[in-house]
């Protein structure tokens, strides 16, 4: 099969298209013919081997798992002899974490892994991106902050993969949503459900005097200390981007003060938790309450180009590899 192989850390040029052996599923695995795969900021970080501390998990001097990519959507081609929940021909989507990469024609995934049946009317390209922004934002907003109806939620970076999902998910949970993005993305963020949209090029949301129950800084461009005055009493600052300062504020606010700083590495949560979150998202996807914003689709051969675009930090929603090209 064709697959993208990375034998060293570095620029997008380290991603090489190669022909390798097609994987064979174990007893409890399904073999999926991949139709689309996400290209995420996390993928580009794994390609670079940055931050350095991440190498403790993905390989000290070179990638432990050479095939890039984690999110996928595709069709089950073969099942292992013990598989009960899926059948050949089922359309499925999910995530393959720290193991078999998904920038390839095929991947084997455990039947009790992060895997669900894809709604028929959802395109593979839309489903492949769910395990990045939507799954992370759902974990942060529902799992960690426990957003309730009537709360005020500000989404910073509302036009990214996490942000476009976070606006929709916070609205779905009944919050009054404010989105922060640039001029060119204001209409889109409004259309996703933000009641108010702030242009980050013109207004600093931390200086307006407006306060929120939750500030979700999806791009880590602010900080707990900067946002503290924009938080209501018992307010929560959430960020998926870890820094030493955030780590310190998490530890400090866990013990002192009524305003909290929170971080989570969603991909390190137990598979059973991720699977449950994915099932909930699938229901929202199926009923049309969650839509995937797709910015660009690339062919598998164009993977380096896709990574270069994600590296700009200005993608709009999600970038995917589509095998339909
Ligand atoms: N902890 C976890 O579990 C976890 C999981 C997944 C991802 N992440 C992390 O989450 C972060 C966000 O990822 P992502 O894929 O959603 O987005 P991204 O690619 O990092 O960001 C893209 C968006 O950010 C906007 N943006 C850039 N600078 C901004 C600023 N100063 N203020 C507001 N918006 C700005 C851009 O809009 P403009 O073009 O208009 O500037 C663009 O739409 C990444 O650092 C990723 O590594 C963490």
Short mmCIF file of C-alpha atoms and ligand atoms in Angstrom, two decimals:
data_model
loop_
_atom_site.label_atom_id
_atom_site.label_comp_id
_atom_site.label_asym_id
_atom_site.label_seq_id
_atom_site.Cartn_x
_atom_site.Cartn_y
_atom_site.Cartn_z
CA UNK A 1 0.00 0.00 0.00
CA UNK A 2 0.98 3.66 -0.35
CA UNK A 3 1.89 5.38 2.93
CA UNK A 4 3.64 8.52 4.14
CA UNK A 5 6.79 7.49 5.99
CA UNK A 6 8.81 9.76 8.30
CA UNK A 7 12.21 8.39 9.31
CA UNK A 8 13.52 11.62 10.88
CA UNK A 9 12.25 14.82 12.49
CA UNK A 10 12.26 18.04 10.46
CA UNK A 11 10.63 20.19 7.75
CA UNK A 12 7.68 18.95 5.60
CA UNK A 13 10.23 17.42 3.18
CA UNK A 14 10.86 14.55 5.65
CA UNK A 15 7.44 13.15 4.69
CA UNK A 16 8.00 10.55 1.97
CA UNK A 17 5.48 8.60 -0.10
CA UNK A 18 6.49 4.91 -0.11
CA UNK A 19 5.08 1.52 -1.03
CA UNK A 20 4.95 -0.73 2.04
CA UNK A 21 3.23 -3.95 3.01
CA UNK A 22 -0.52 -3.79 3.62
CA UNK A 23 -1.23 -4.44 7.33
CA UNK A 24 -3.09 -7.58 8.46
CA UNK A 25 -5.64 -7.22 11.30
CA UNK A 26 -5.22 -9.11 14.59
CA UNK A 27 -8.14 -11.13 16.01
CA UNK A 28 -9.70 -8.05 17.65
CA UNK A 29 -8.93 -5.54 14.86
CA UNK A 30 -10.57 -4.26 11.69
CA UNK A 31 -8.67 -3.37 8.51
CA UNK A 32 -9.89 -0.02 7.21
CA UNK A 33 -9.49 1.21 3.63
CA UNK A 34 -8.88 4.88 4.36
CA UNK A 35 -10.85 7.39 2.26
CA UNK A 36 -9.78 10.57 4.11
CA UNK A 37 -7.32 11.53 6.89
CA UNK A 38 -6.89 14.73 8.87
CA UNK A 39 -3.71 16.85 8.80
CA UNK A 40 -3.51 18.57 12.19
CA UNK A 41 -1.29 20.92 14.16
CA UNK A 42 -0.44 17.91 16.36
CA UNK A 43 0.72 16.00 13.23
CA UNK A 44 3.08 18.85 12.32
CA UNK A 45 4.43 18.92 15.89
CA UNK A 46 5.11 15.17 15.73
CA UNK A 47 6.84 15.68 12.35
CA UNK A 48 9.10 18.34 13.91
CA UNK A 49 9.63 16.40 17.14
CA UNK A 50 8.66 19.56 19.06
CA UNK A 51 8.23 20.32 21.85
CA UNK A 52 11.25 18.24 22.83
CA UNK A 53 9.48 16.73 25.85
CA UNK A 54 7.06 15.06 23.41
CA UNK A 55 9.95 12.91 22.15
CA UNK A 56 9.75 10.93 25.40
CA UNK A 57 6.55 9.44 23.93
CA UNK A 58 7.10 9.52 20.14
CA UNK A 59 10.83 8.65 19.93
CA UNK A 60 13.98 10.38 21.22
CA UNK A 61 16.03 10.68 18.01
CA UNK A 62 13.53 9.63 15.31
CA UNK A 63 9.80 8.79 15.12
CA UNK A 64 9.00 5.47 16.82
CA UNK A 65 5.99 5.05 14.50
CA UNK A 66 7.06 6.06 10.99
CA UNK A 67 3.60 6.48 9.36
CA UNK A 68 2.20 9.99 10.00
CA UNK A 69 -1.39 10.95 10.80
CA UNK A 70 -4.00 9.96 13.41
CA UNK A 71 -7.56 10.94 12.34
CA UNK A 72 -9.24 8.91 9.58
CA UNK A 73 -12.48 7.91 7.89
CA UNK A 74 -12.90 4.88 5.65
CA UNK A 75 -14.52 1.53 4.88
CA UNK A 76 -13.90 -1.78 6.69
CA UNK A 77 -12.31 -4.24 4.28
CA UNK A 78 -11.52 -7.20 6.59
CA UNK A 79 -12.29 -8.07 10.21
CA UNK A 80 -10.38 -10.19 12.73
CA UNK A 81 -12.03 -13.46 13.83
CA UNK A 82 -13.11 -12.10 17.26
CA UNK A 83 -14.63 -8.82 16.00
CA UNK A 84 -18.30 -8.50 17.01
CA UNK A 85 -19.24 -4.81 16.69
CA UNK A 86 -18.38 -4.13 13.03
CA UNK A 87 -18.93 -5.81 9.66
CA UNK A 88 -17.09 -5.76 6.34
CA UNK A 89 -18.33 -2.77 4.34
CA UNK A 90 -19.15 -0.60 7.39
CA UNK A 91 -18.15 3.05 6.94
CA UNK A 92 -16.29 4.11 10.07
CA UNK A 93 -14.22 7.00 11.39
CA UNK A 94 -12.02 7.69 14.39
CA UNK A 95 -8.46 8.03 15.55
CA UNK A 96 -5.39 5.80 15.70
CA UNK A 97 -3.29 7.08 18.60
CA UNK A 98 0.49 6.61 18.89
CA UNK A 99 0.49 3.55 16.69
CA UNK A 100 -0.48 2.80 13.13
CA UNK A 101 -0.54 6.08 11.18
CA UNK A 102 -3.43 7.11 8.95
CA UNK A 103 -1.67 8.94 6.11
CA UNK A 104 -1.85 5.65 4.24
CA UNK A 105 -4.22 3.55 2.15
CA UNK A 106 -4.99 1.14 5.02
CA UNK A 107 -4.88 1.05 8.82
CA UNK A 108 -5.71 -1.62 11.43
CA UNK A 109 -7.67 -0.42 14.48
CA UNK A 110 -8.94 -2.38 17.52
CA UNK A 111 -12.72 -2.80 17.44
CA UNK A 112 -12.91 -1.25 20.92
CA UNK A 113 -10.59 1.62 19.91
CA UNK A 114 -11.60 5.21 19.11
CA UNK A 115 -13.88 4.06 16.29
CA UNK A 116 -17.56 4.63 15.40
CA UNK A 117 -19.91 4.08 12.47
CA UNK A 118 -20.01 7.08 10.12
CA UNK A 119 -23.43 8.60 9.39
CA UNK A 120 -24.24 7.89 5.72
CA UNK A 121 -24.81 11.52 4.72
CA UNK A 122 -21.49 12.75 6.18
CA UNK A 123 -18.54 12.83 3.74
CA UNK A 124 -15.35 10.95 4.70
CA UNK A 125 -13.46 14.26 4.57
CA UNK A 126 -15.81 15.79 7.20
CA UNK A 127 -15.67 12.71 9.47
CA UNK A 128 -11.86 12.40 9.30
CA UNK A 129 -11.42 15.78 11.02
CA UNK A 130 -13.72 15.09 14.00
CA UNK A 131 -11.04 13.61 16.25
CA UNK A 132 -8.95 16.81 16.20
CA UNK A 133 -10.82 20.07 16.89
CA UNK A 134 -14.29 18.75 17.77
CA UNK A 135 -13.11 15.94 20.08
CA UNK A 136 -10.65 18.24 21.87
CA UNK A 137 -13.13 21.10 22.24
CA UNK A 138 -15.83 18.71 23.49
CA UNK A 139 -13.41 17.38 26.11
CA UNK A 140 -12.53 20.92 27.24
CA UNK A 141 -16.02 22.46 27.21
CA UNK A 142 -18.17 19.54 28.38
CA UNK A 143 -15.67 17.29 30.17
CA UNK A 144 -13.52 19.89 31.96
CA UNK A 145 -15.41 23.21 32.20
CA UNK A 146 -18.85 21.51 32.33
CA UNK A 147 -20.45 24.42 30.42
CA UNK A 148 -24.03 25.02 31.49
CA UNK A 149 -27.00 26.69 29.81
CA UNK A 150 -26.87 30.49 30.17
CA UNK A 151 -23.11 30.72 30.84
CA UNK A 152 -20.99 33.18 28.87
CA UNK A 153 -18.17 31.53 26.91
CA UNK A 154 -15.47 33.32 24.91
CA UNK A 155 -13.65 31.28 22.24
CA UNK A 156 -10.25 32.76 21.34
CA UNK A 157 -9.02 31.47 17.96
CA UNK A 158 -12.61 30.81 16.86
CA UNK A 159 -11.58 30.14 13.22
CA UNK A 160 -9.19 27.19 13.80
CA UNK A 161 -9.98 23.50 14.00
CA UNK A 162 -10.67 23.65 17.75
CA UNK A 163 -12.30 27.08 17.50
CA UNK A 164 -14.86 26.36 14.76
CA UNK A 165 -15.98 23.28 16.71
CA UNK A 166 -15.87 25.07 20.09
CA UNK A 167 -18.22 27.84 18.93
CA UNK A 168 -20.80 25.26 17.78
CA UNK A 169 -20.39 23.01 20.84
CA UNK A 170 -20.60 25.85 23.40
CA UNK A 171 -23.76 27.08 21.63
CA UNK A 172 -25.14 23.52 21.68
CA UNK A 173 -24.55 23.39 25.46
CA UNK A 174 -26.69 26.53 25.79
CA UNK A 175 -23.95 29.12 26.31
CA UNK A 176 -23.92 32.69 25.08
CA UNK A 177 -20.89 32.56 22.77
CA UNK A 178 -18.37 35.25 21.87
CA UNK A 179 -15.84 34.38 19.15
CA UNK A 180 -12.47 36.07 18.68
CA UNK A 181 -10.97 35.90 15.17
CA UNK A 182 -9.61 38.13 12.37
CA UNK A 183 -11.71 40.33 10.05
CA UNK A 184 -11.77 37.73 7.24
CA UNK A 185 -13.30 35.05 9.47
CA UNK A 186 -15.93 37.11 11.31
CA UNK A 187 -18.88 36.14 9.08
CA UNK A 188 -18.01 32.44 9.30
CA UNK A 189 -17.69 32.52 13.12
CA UNK A 190 -21.06 34.29 13.38
CA UNK A 191 -22.65 31.68 11.09
CA UNK A 192 -21.38 28.92 13.41
CA UNK A 193 -23.37 30.36 16.32
CA UNK A 194 -21.38 33.15 17.99
CA UNK A 195 -23.71 35.88 19.28
CA UNK A 196 -20.81 38.36 19.35
CA UNK A 197 -17.62 38.36 17.28
CA UNK A 198 -14.49 40.32 18.21
CA UNK A 199 -11.80 41.14 15.63
CA UNK A 200 -8.48 40.38 17.34
CA UNK A 201 -6.68 42.78 14.98
CA UNK A 202 -8.74 45.71 16.27
CA UNK A 203 -9.84 44.89 19.83
CA UNK A 204 -8.07 43.21 22.76
CA UNK A 205 -10.90 41.24 24.42
CA UNK A 206 -9.11 41.35 27.77
CA UNK A 207 -9.39 45.14 27.81
CA UNK A 208 -13.07 45.70 26.96
CA UNK A 209 -14.32 45.42 30.56
CA UNK A 210 -16.59 42.54 29.46
CA UNK A 211 -16.32 39.38 31.59
CA UNK A 212 -17.04 35.70 30.89
CA UNK A 213 -17.65 32.48 32.83
CA UNK A 214 -15.24 30.62 30.57
CA UNK A 215 -12.44 31.79 28.28
CA UNK A 216 -11.33 28.96 25.95
CA UNK A 217 -8.05 30.09 24.39
CA UNK A 218 -7.92 27.42 21.65
CA UNK A 219 -4.70 28.81 20.11
CA UNK A 220 -2.81 29.61 23.34
CA UNK A 221 -2.17 33.19 22.17
CA UNK A 222 -3.21 34.69 25.52
CA UNK A 223 -2.54 33.59 29.10
CA UNK A 224 -4.39 33.01 32.37
CA UNK A 225 -2.87 36.17 33.87
CA UNK A 226 -3.97 38.33 30.90
CA UNK A 227 -7.46 36.81 30.88
CA UNK A 228 -7.98 36.87 34.66
CA UNK A 229 -9.70 40.25 34.59
CA UNK A 230 -11.98 39.05 31.76
CA UNK A 231 -13.20 36.15 33.94
CA UNK A 232 -16.24 36.25 36.21
CA UNK A 233 -15.99 35.01 39.82
CA UNK A 234 -15.38 31.22 39.65
CA UNK A 235 -14.45 31.69 35.99
CA UNK A 236 -12.29 29.19 34.10
CA UNK A 237 -9.44 29.80 31.64
CA UNK A 238 -8.95 26.77 29.37
CA UNK A 239 -6.09 26.25 26.94
CA UNK A 240 -5.00 23.19 24.92
CA UNK A 241 -1.51 24.68 24.47
CA UNK A 242 0.79 23.78 27.36
CA UNK A 243 3.46 26.18 28.59
CA UNK A 244 5.46 26.42 31.81
CA UNK A 245 3.42 29.46 32.82
CA UNK A 246 0.10 27.61 32.25
CA UNK A 247 1.41 24.62 34.21
CA UNK A 248 2.35 26.90 37.10
CA UNK A 249 -1.04 28.69 37.03
CA UNK A 250 -2.88 25.35 36.95
CA UNK A 251 -1.07 24.16 40.06
CA UNK A 252 -1.48 27.53 41.81
CA UNK A 253 -5.19 28.02 41.00
CA UNK A 254 -6.00 24.41 41.96
CA UNK A 255 -5.17 25.46 45.54
CA UNK A 256 -5.77 29.25 45.64
CA UNK A 257 -8.34 31.72 44.31
CA UNK A 258 -11.74 31.27 42.72
CA UNK A 259 -10.59 31.56 39.09
CA UNK A 260 -9.03 28.43 37.59
CA UNK A 261 -6.57 27.67 34.77
CA UNK A 262 -6.95 24.28 33.07
CA UNK A 263 -5.13 22.17 30.46
CA UNK A 264 -5.58 18.61 29.23
CA UNK A 265 -3.80 16.49 26.61
CA UNK A 266 -6.96 14.98 25.16
CA UNK A 267 -5.19 12.19 23.27
CA UNK A 268 -3.77 10.77 26.51
CA UNK A 269 -7.21 10.15 28.00
CA UNK A 270 -8.29 6.49 28.34
CA UNK A 271 -9.60 5.01 25.07
CA UNK A 272 -12.97 4.31 26.75
CA UNK A 273 -13.38 8.04 27.55
CA UNK A 274 -12.37 9.16 24.04
CA UNK A 275 -14.72 6.63 22.49
CA UNK A 276 -17.62 7.92 24.58
CA UNK A 277 -16.84 11.55 23.64
CA UNK A 278 -16.67 10.50 19.98
CA UNK A 279 -20.03 8.71 20.22
CA UNK A 280 -21.63 11.88 21.62
CA UNK A 281 -20.10 13.97 18.82
CA UNK A 282 -21.31 11.46 16.25
CA UNK A 283 -24.89 12.04 17.39
CA UNK A 284 -24.44 15.81 16.97
CA UNK A 285 -22.89 15.24 13.54
CA UNK A 286 -25.71 12.94 12.49
CA UNK A 287 -28.42 15.37 13.62
CA UNK A 288 -26.74 18.35 11.92
CA UNK A 289 -25.93 20.15 15.20
CA UNK A 290 -22.19 19.94 14.46
CA UNK A 291 -20.62 20.71 11.09
CA UNK A 292 -16.97 20.24 10.13
CA UNK A 293 -15.40 23.32 8.57
CA UNK A 294 -13.04 22.13 5.82
CA UNK A 295 -10.48 24.62 4.56
CA UNK A 296 -8.39 22.58 2.08
CA UNK A 297 -8.24 18.99 0.76
CA UNK A 298 -5.00 17.52 -0.58
CA UNK A 299 -4.08 14.24 -2.30
CA UNK A 300 -1.86 11.81 -0.32
CA UNK A 301 1.07 12.70 -2.62
CA UNK A 302 0.67 16.37 -1.57
CA UNK A 303 1.24 15.71 2.14
CA UNK A 304 4.26 18.05 2.40
CA UNK A 305 2.19 20.86 0.87
CA UNK A 306 -0.61 20.15 3.40
CA UNK A 307 1.87 20.30 6.33
CA UNK A 308 3.36 23.56 5.01
CA UNK A 309 -0.13 25.09 4.99
CA UNK A 310 -0.97 23.88 8.53
CA UNK A 311 2.44 25.23 9.66
CA UNK A 312 1.31 28.77 8.69
CA UNK A 313 -1.02 28.79 11.75
CA UNK A 314 -3.75 30.40 9.62
CA UNK A 315 -5.88 27.49 8.49
CA UNK A 316 -9.62 27.97 8.61
CA UNK A 317 -11.12 24.96 10.36
CA UNK A 318 -9.58 21.73 9.10
CA UNK A 319 -7.18 20.39 6.48
CA UNK A 320 -7.62 16.85 5.15
CA UNK A 321 -5.99 14.34 2.86
CA UNK A 322 -8.62 12.93 0.51
CA UNK A 323 -8.02 9.58 -1.17
CA UNK A 324 -10.82 10.34 -3.64
CA UNK A 325 -8.36 12.39 -5.74
N1 LIG B 1 -4.26 19.70 24.27
C1 LIG B 1 -4.90 19.02 23.33
O1 LIG B 1 -5.53 18.01 23.61
C2 LIG B 1 -4.83 19.47 21.90
C3 LIG B 1 -5.48 18.74 20.89
C4 LIG B 1 -5.47 19.23 19.59
C5 LIG B 1 -4.81 20.43 19.30
N2 LIG B 1 -4.16 21.09 20.29
C6 LIG B 1 -3.48 22.39 20.03
O2 LIG B 1 -4.50 23.37 19.87
C7 LIG B 1 -3.98 24.48 19.15
C8 LIG B 1 -4.98 24.95 18.13
O3 LIG B 1 -5.04 24.10 17.04
P1 LIG B 1 -5.99 24.43 15.77
O4 LIG B 1 -5.70 23.35 14.81
O5 LIG B 1 -7.36 24.67 16.21
O6 LIG B 1 -5.54 25.82 15.23
P2 LIG B 1 -4.26 26.44 14.54
O7 LIG B 1 -3.95 25.90 13.23
O8 LIG B 1 -3.19 26.38 15.53
O9 LIG B 1 -4.80 27.95 14.41
C9 LIG B 1 -5.47 28.36 13.26
C10 LIG B 1 -6.38 29.54 13.54
O10 LIG B 1 -5.88 30.39 14.56
C11 LIG B 1 -6.21 31.74 14.23
N3 LIG B 1 -5.28 32.67 14.87
C12 LIG B 1 -3.96 32.84 14.60
N4 LIG B 1 -3.44 33.79 15.42
C13 LIG B 1 -4.47 34.23 16.21
C14 LIG B 1 -4.58 35.19 17.25
N5 LIG B 1 -3.53 35.91 17.65
N6 LIG B 1 -5.77 35.35 17.84
C15 LIG B 1 -6.85 34.65 17.47
N7 LIG B 1 -6.82 33.72 16.47
C16 LIG B 1 -5.64 33.51 15.85
C17 LIG B 1 -6.07 31.78 12.72
O11 LIG B 1 -6.91 32.78 12.20
P3 LIG B 1 -6.30 33.98 11.27
O12 LIG B 1 -5.74 33.30 10.04
O13 LIG B 1 -7.48 34.80 10.99
O14 LIG B 1 -5.25 34.64 12.09
C18 LIG B 1 -6.51 30.37 12.28
O15 LIG B 1 -7.85 30.31 11.85
C19 LIG B 1 -2.65 23.98 18.55
O16 LIG B 1 -1.58 24.54 19.28
C20 LIG B 1 -2.70 22.47 18.76
O17 LIG B 1 -1.41 21.91 18.89
C21 LIG B 1 -4.15 20.64 21.58
#
